[in-house]
Tab-separated table of C-alpha atoms in Angstrom:
chain	number	residue	atom	x	y	z
A	1	ASN	CA	5.521	-54.425	42.558
A	2	ILE	CA	3.907	-57.679	41.073
A	3	VAL	CA	2.324	-57.010	37.462
A	4	LEU	CA	-0.766	-58.947	36.425
A	5	THR	CA	-1.175	-59.136	33.037
A	6	GLN	CA	-4.781	-60.387	31.954
A	7	SER	CA	-5.634	-61.344	28.715
A	8	PRO	CA	-8.011	-61.033	26.650
A	9	ALA	CA	-9.527	-57.649	27.715
A	10	SER	CA	-12.575	-59.084	26.318
A	11	LEU	CA	-14.480	-62.343	25.372
A	12	ALA	CA	-17.639	-63.023	23.566
A	13	VAL	CA	-18.351	-66.852	24.367
A	14	ILE	CA	-21.443	-68.786	23.338
A	15	LEU	CA	-24.219	-70.016	25.846
A	16	GLY	CA	-23.096	-73.450	27.327
A	17	GLN	CA	-19.112	-73.344	25.867
A	18	LYS	CA	-16.089	-72.351	27.734
A	19	ALA	CA	-14.613	-69.143	28.370
A	20	THR	CA	-10.792	-68.872	29.250
A	21	ILE	CA	-9.257	-65.742	30.681
A	22	SER	CA	-5.550	-65.691	31.720
A	23	CYS	CA	-3.184	-63.686	34.259
A	24	THR	CA	0.247	-63.677	33.916
A	25	ALA	CA	2.358	-62.345	36.832
A	26	SER	CA	5.819	-61.082	36.555
A	27	GLU	CA	7.089	-62.764	39.257
A	28	SER	CA	6.210	-65.496	41.845
A	29	VAL	CA	3.286	-65.284	44.003
A	30	ASN	CA	4.304	-68.680	45.509
A	31	LYS	CA	4.337	-68.994	49.413
A	32	PHE	CA	4.942	-72.137	51.311
A	33	GLY	CA	4.012	-74.142	48.058
A	34	ILE	CA	0.711	-72.284	48.169
A	35	ASN	CA	-0.219	-69.875	44.645
A	36	LEU	CA	-1.707	-66.784	46.367
A	37	MET	CA	-3.503	-65.988	43.208
A	38	HIS	CA	-7.247	-64.774	43.702
A	39	TRP	CA	-10.368	-64.497	41.333
A	40	TYR	CA	-13.053	-61.847	41.471
A	41	GLN	CA	-16.245	-61.300	39.847
A	42	GLN	CA	-17.954	-58.123	38.758
A	43	LYS	CA	-20.976	-58.051	38.004
A	44	PRO	CA	-22.511	-54.500	35.924
A	45	GLY	CA	-23.352	-52.216	38.358
A	46	GLN	CA	-21.885	-54.471	41.539
A	47	LEU	CA	-19.341	-54.498	43.627
A	48	PRO	CA	-16.649	-57.507	43.200
A	49	LYS	CA	-17.413	-60.619	44.383
A	50	ILE	CA	-14.487	-63.624	45.533
A	51	LEU	CA	-14.569	-66.530	43.117
A	52	ILE	CA	-11.437	-68.543	43.583
A	53	TYR	CA	-9.003	-68.094	46.331
A	54	ASN	CA	-5.478	-69.354	46.608
A	55	GLU	CA	-5.201	-70.371	43.046
A	56	PHE	CA	-8.178	-73.106	42.732
A	57	SER	CA	-9.996	-72.701	45.803
A	58	ARG	CA	-13.952	-72.051	45.079
A	59	ALA	CA	-14.822	-69.224	47.682
A	60	PRO	CA	-18.312	-70.669	49.224
A	61	GLY	CA	-21.567	-71.041	47.288
A	62	ILE	CA	-19.072	-70.894	44.402
A	63	PRO	CA	-20.370	-73.512	41.645
A	64	ALA	CA	-17.968	-76.097	40.018
A	65	ARG	CA	-18.548	-74.269	36.756
A	66	PHE	CA	-15.860	-72.075	37.956
A	67	SER	CA	-12.294	-73.594	37.915
A	68	GLY	CA	-8.444	-71.903	38.835
A	69	ASP	CA	-5.480	-73.724	37.453
A	70	GLU	CA	-1.857	-72.251	37.405
A	71	ALA	CA	1.467	-73.505	34.476
A	72	GLU	CA	4.442	-71.636	36.052
A	73	LEU	CA	3.479	-68.067	36.267
A	74	ASN	CA	0.475	-68.240	34.165
A	75	PHE	CA	-2.910	-68.496	36.047
A	76	THR	CA	-6.257	-69.141	34.464
A	77	LEU	CA	-10.110	-69.125	35.211
A	78	THR	CA	-12.481	-71.520	33.232
A	79	ILE	CA	-15.614	-71.341	33.062
A	80	GLU	CA	-17.748	-74.177	31.595
A	81	PRO	CA	-20.525	-74.136	30.483
A	82	VAL	CA	-20.947	-69.997	30.502
A	83	GLU	CA	-24.288	-69.274	31.529
A	84	ALA	CA	-26.030	-66.052	31.122
A	85	ASP	CA	-25.619	-64.845	34.692
A	86	ASP	CA	-21.599	-65.015	33.747
A	87	VAL	CA	-21.837	-61.713	32.018
A	88	ALA	CA	-19.550	-59.752	34.012
A	89	THR	CA	-15.807	-58.489	33.705
A	90	TYR	CA	-13.379	-60.919	36.241
A	91	TYR	CA	-10.140	-59.678	37.927
A	92	CYS	CA	-7.120	-61.580	39.389
A	93	GLN	CA	-5.423	-60.546	41.794
A	94	GLN	CA	-2.162	-61.042	43.542
A	95	GLY	CA	-1.524	-61.554	47.743
A	96	LEU	CA	1.854	-62.243	48.434
A	97	THR	CA	3.205	-58.550	48.678
A	98	PHE	CA	2.107	-55.328	49.156
A	99	PRO	CA	1.024	-53.347	47.236
A	100	LEU	CA	-1.739	-56.054	46.586
A	101	THR	CA	-2.517	-55.669	43.010
A	102	PHE	CA	-5.092	-56.410	40.141
A	103	GLY	CA	-5.006	-57.468	36.692
A	104	ALA	CA	-6.767	-55.015	34.461
A	105	GLY	CA	-9.847	-57.456	34.067
A	106	THR	CA	-11.717	-59.579	31.570
A	107	LYS	CA	-15.355	-58.407	30.343
A	108	LEU	CA	-16.767	-61.484	29.319
A	109	GLU	CA	-19.890	-61.452	27.175
A	110	LEU	CA	-22.759	-63.748	25.323
A	111	LYS	CA	-21.910	-64.223	21.750
B	1	GLN	CA	-24.568	-62.162	58.033
B	2	VAL	CA	-21.246	-59.884	57.371
B	3	GLN	CA	-22.118	-56.654	56.210
B	4	LEU	CA	-19.754	-53.222	55.181
B	5	GLN	CA	-21.723	-50.560	54.836
B	6	GLN	CA	-20.358	-47.317	53.883
B	7	SER	CA	-20.941	-43.580	53.378
B	8	GLY	CA	-22.847	-42.113	50.389
B	9	ALA	CA	-21.780	-40.386	47.134
B	10	GLU	CA	-19.862	-37.131	47.594
B	11	LEU	CA	-19.390	-33.773	45.521
B	12	VAL	CA	-16.087	-31.961	46.689
B	13	LYS	CA	-14.076	-29.052	45.436
B	14	PRO	CA	-10.405	-29.696	44.130
B	15	GLY	CA	-7.759	-29.014	47.009
B	16	THR	CA	-10.502	-30.144	50.062
B	17	SER	CA	-11.051	-33.569	51.750
B	18	VAL	CA	-12.996	-36.130	52.333
B	19	LYS	CA	-13.876	-38.579	54.765
B	20	LEU	CA	-15.392	-42.172	53.950
B	21	SER	CA	-16.830	-44.489	56.619
B	22	CYS	CA	-17.421	-48.126	56.548
B	23	LYS	CA	-19.166	-49.873	59.095
B	24	ALA	CA	-19.106	-53.331	59.688
B	25	SER	CA	-21.357	-55.584	61.329
B	26	GLY	CA	-22.012	-59.412	61.375
B	27	TYR	CA	-18.686	-60.036	62.611
B	28	THR	CA	-15.712	-58.911	65.569
B	29	PHE	CA	-14.423	-56.014	63.665
B	30	THR	CA	-11.143	-56.670	65.375
B	31	SER	CA	-10.642	-59.882	63.586
B	32	ASN	CA	-10.162	-59.071	60.303
B	33	HIS	CA	-8.030	-56.457	58.144
B	34	MET	CA	-9.529	-54.061	56.341
B	35	ASN	CA	-8.776	-52.938	53.026
B	36	TRP	CA	-9.822	-49.710	50.806
B	37	ILE	CA	-9.524	-49.931	46.766
B	38	LYS	CA	-10.008	-47.318	44.356
B	39	GLN	CA	-11.919	-47.893	40.695
B	40	THR	CA	-11.792	-46.343	37.803
B	41	THR	CA	-12.919	-46.891	34.336
B	42	GLY	CA	-9.087	-46.097	33.034
B	43	GLN	CA	-7.285	-47.732	35.612
B	44	GLY	CA	-9.198	-50.980	37.344
B	45	LEU	CA	-8.801	-51.782	40.597
B	46	GLU	CA	-6.134	-50.429	42.887
B	47	TRP	CA	-5.231	-51.378	46.426
B	48	ILE	CA	-4.795	-48.086	48.489
B	49	GLY	CA	-3.786	-49.773	51.701
B	50	ILE	CA	-5.081	-52.312	54.767
B	51	ILE	CA	-5.373	-51.101	58.507
B	52	ASN	CA	-5.874	-53.642	61.322
B	53	PRO	CA	-8.756	-52.957	63.121
B	54	GLY	CA	-7.245	-54.109	66.636
B	55	SER	CA	-4.291	-52.262	66.223
B	56	GLY	CA	-4.452	-49.206	64.128
B	57	GLY	CA	-1.352	-50.772	62.160
B	58	THR	CA	-1.503	-49.497	58.704
B	59	SER	CA	0.009	-50.572	55.344
B	60	TYR	CA	-0.180	-48.199	52.276
B	61	ASN	CA	0.552	-48.461	48.542
B	62	VAL	CA	3.206	-45.899	48.181
B	63	LYS	CA	1.081	-44.304	45.141
B	64	PHE	CA	-1.610	-43.353	47.680
B	65	LYS	CA	0.833	-42.256	51.021
B	66	GLY	CA	-0.070	-38.638	51.802
B	67	LYS	CA	-3.123	-38.909	49.613
B	68	ALA	CA	-5.144	-41.329	52.013
B	69	THR	CA	-5.113	-41.784	55.249
B	70	LEU	CA	-6.656	-44.806	57.026
B	71	THR	CA	-8.559	-44.998	60.658
B	72	VAL	CA	-10.955	-47.100	62.795
B	73	ASP	CA	-13.174	-46.230	65.317
B	74	LYS	CA	-13.543	-49.656	67.044
B	75	SER	CA	-16.513	-48.449	69.618
B	76	SER	CA	-18.883	-48.523	66.224
B	77	SER	CA	-16.804	-50.866	64.137
B	78	THR	CA	-15.946	-48.340	61.633
B	79	ALA	CA	-13.438	-48.193	59.830
B	80	PHE	CA	-12.406	-44.443	57.843
B	81	MET	CA	-10.403	-42.826	54.859
B	82	GLN	CA	-9.571	-39.743	54.503
B	83	LEU	CA	-8.506	-38.162	51.177
B	84	SER	CA	-7.060	-35.104	51.037
B	85	SER	CA	-5.703	-32.296	48.957
B	86	LEU	CA	-7.945	-33.780	46.178
B	87	THR	CA	-7.917	-33.624	42.343
B	88	PRO	CA	-10.045	-34.622	39.909
B	89	GLU	CA	-7.744	-37.379	39.380
B	90	ASP	CA	-9.292	-38.795	42.872
B	91	SER	CA	-12.664	-38.925	41.487
B	92	ALA	CA	-13.630	-42.665	41.538
B	93	VAL	CA	-15.553	-45.666	43.293
B	94	TYR	CA	-13.796	-46.274	46.778
B	95	TYR	CA	-14.326	-49.789	48.330
B	96	CYS	CA	-13.850	-50.727	51.520
B	97	ALA	CA	-13.239	-54.717	52.061
B	98	ARG	CA	-12.557	-56.875	54.704
B	99	LYS	CA	-9.560	-59.481	54.284
B	100	ASP	CA	-10.497	-63.155	54.708
B	101	GLY	CA	-9.011	-64.302	58.270
B	102	TYR	CA	-6.368	-66.766	56.911
B	103	ASN	CA	-5.718	-65.743	53.349
B	104	PRO	CA	-4.653	-62.679	51.719
B	105	PHE	CA	-8.203	-62.280	49.735
B	106	MET	CA	-10.788	-59.726	50.106
B	107	ASP	CA	-14.199	-62.079	50.815
B	108	ALA	CA	-16.388	-59.127	51.752
B	109	TRP	CA	-17.000	-56.081	49.904
B	110	GLY	CA	-19.048	-52.718	50.928
B	111	GLN	CA	-21.284	-51.426	48.226
B	112	GLY	CA	-18.630	-48.720	47.056
B	113	ALA	CA	-18.559	-44.822	47.640
B	114	SER	CA	-18.585	-42.912	44.810
B	115	VAL	CA	-16.528	-39.449	45.096
B	116	THR	CA	-16.559	-37.048	42.318
B	117	VAL	CA	-13.733	-33.925	42.696
B	118	SER	CA	-15.014	-30.998	40.594
B	119	SER	CA	-15.220	-27.377	40.852
């Protein structure tokens, strides 16, 4: 199985500053030149929502404050500037092979 | 718009089975595969399996083979997941989540169904 290691487990950020969340894959998630890595946001008490798919493509309605990047097997979700509404847990997920796997999550709080 | 309406919370006894439902609306049910995901506080999000509503074909996470059975009823646009031989470790929130038409991510989620296994 492809293991996704997310860090940090929790993150406290000042309003208006930048949040960076990392997700390292145990092996390549690339298919035909596209990294099949996706990011979800889950607010407290709510269901998960897709933010970024295929490494850097924003889902419909997602603001440009959210961006995805990749360096080797290390994927990054950046939120800048952070707003109060961004308090949530963020998960990465690989879509290359079954079983689909998720990172353990990063809880974002305001400092 | 796309909606996935899941059945309500269940309180069940160990050793029994439970069948969860996920009624889809706002799109052609057979056009998108349906995933099922387990969420617990300790284990985070775990993918259980996926079903093709058009053919009934399924793929399961090995961890959940024998535990979960995925089916659909095309006439009512409803996906089902039966969980068998329940133990307290099966207590969790279970989500159905639609696979995007072209890419392997989940573009719509049900509201989740809580299952509590307790005697």
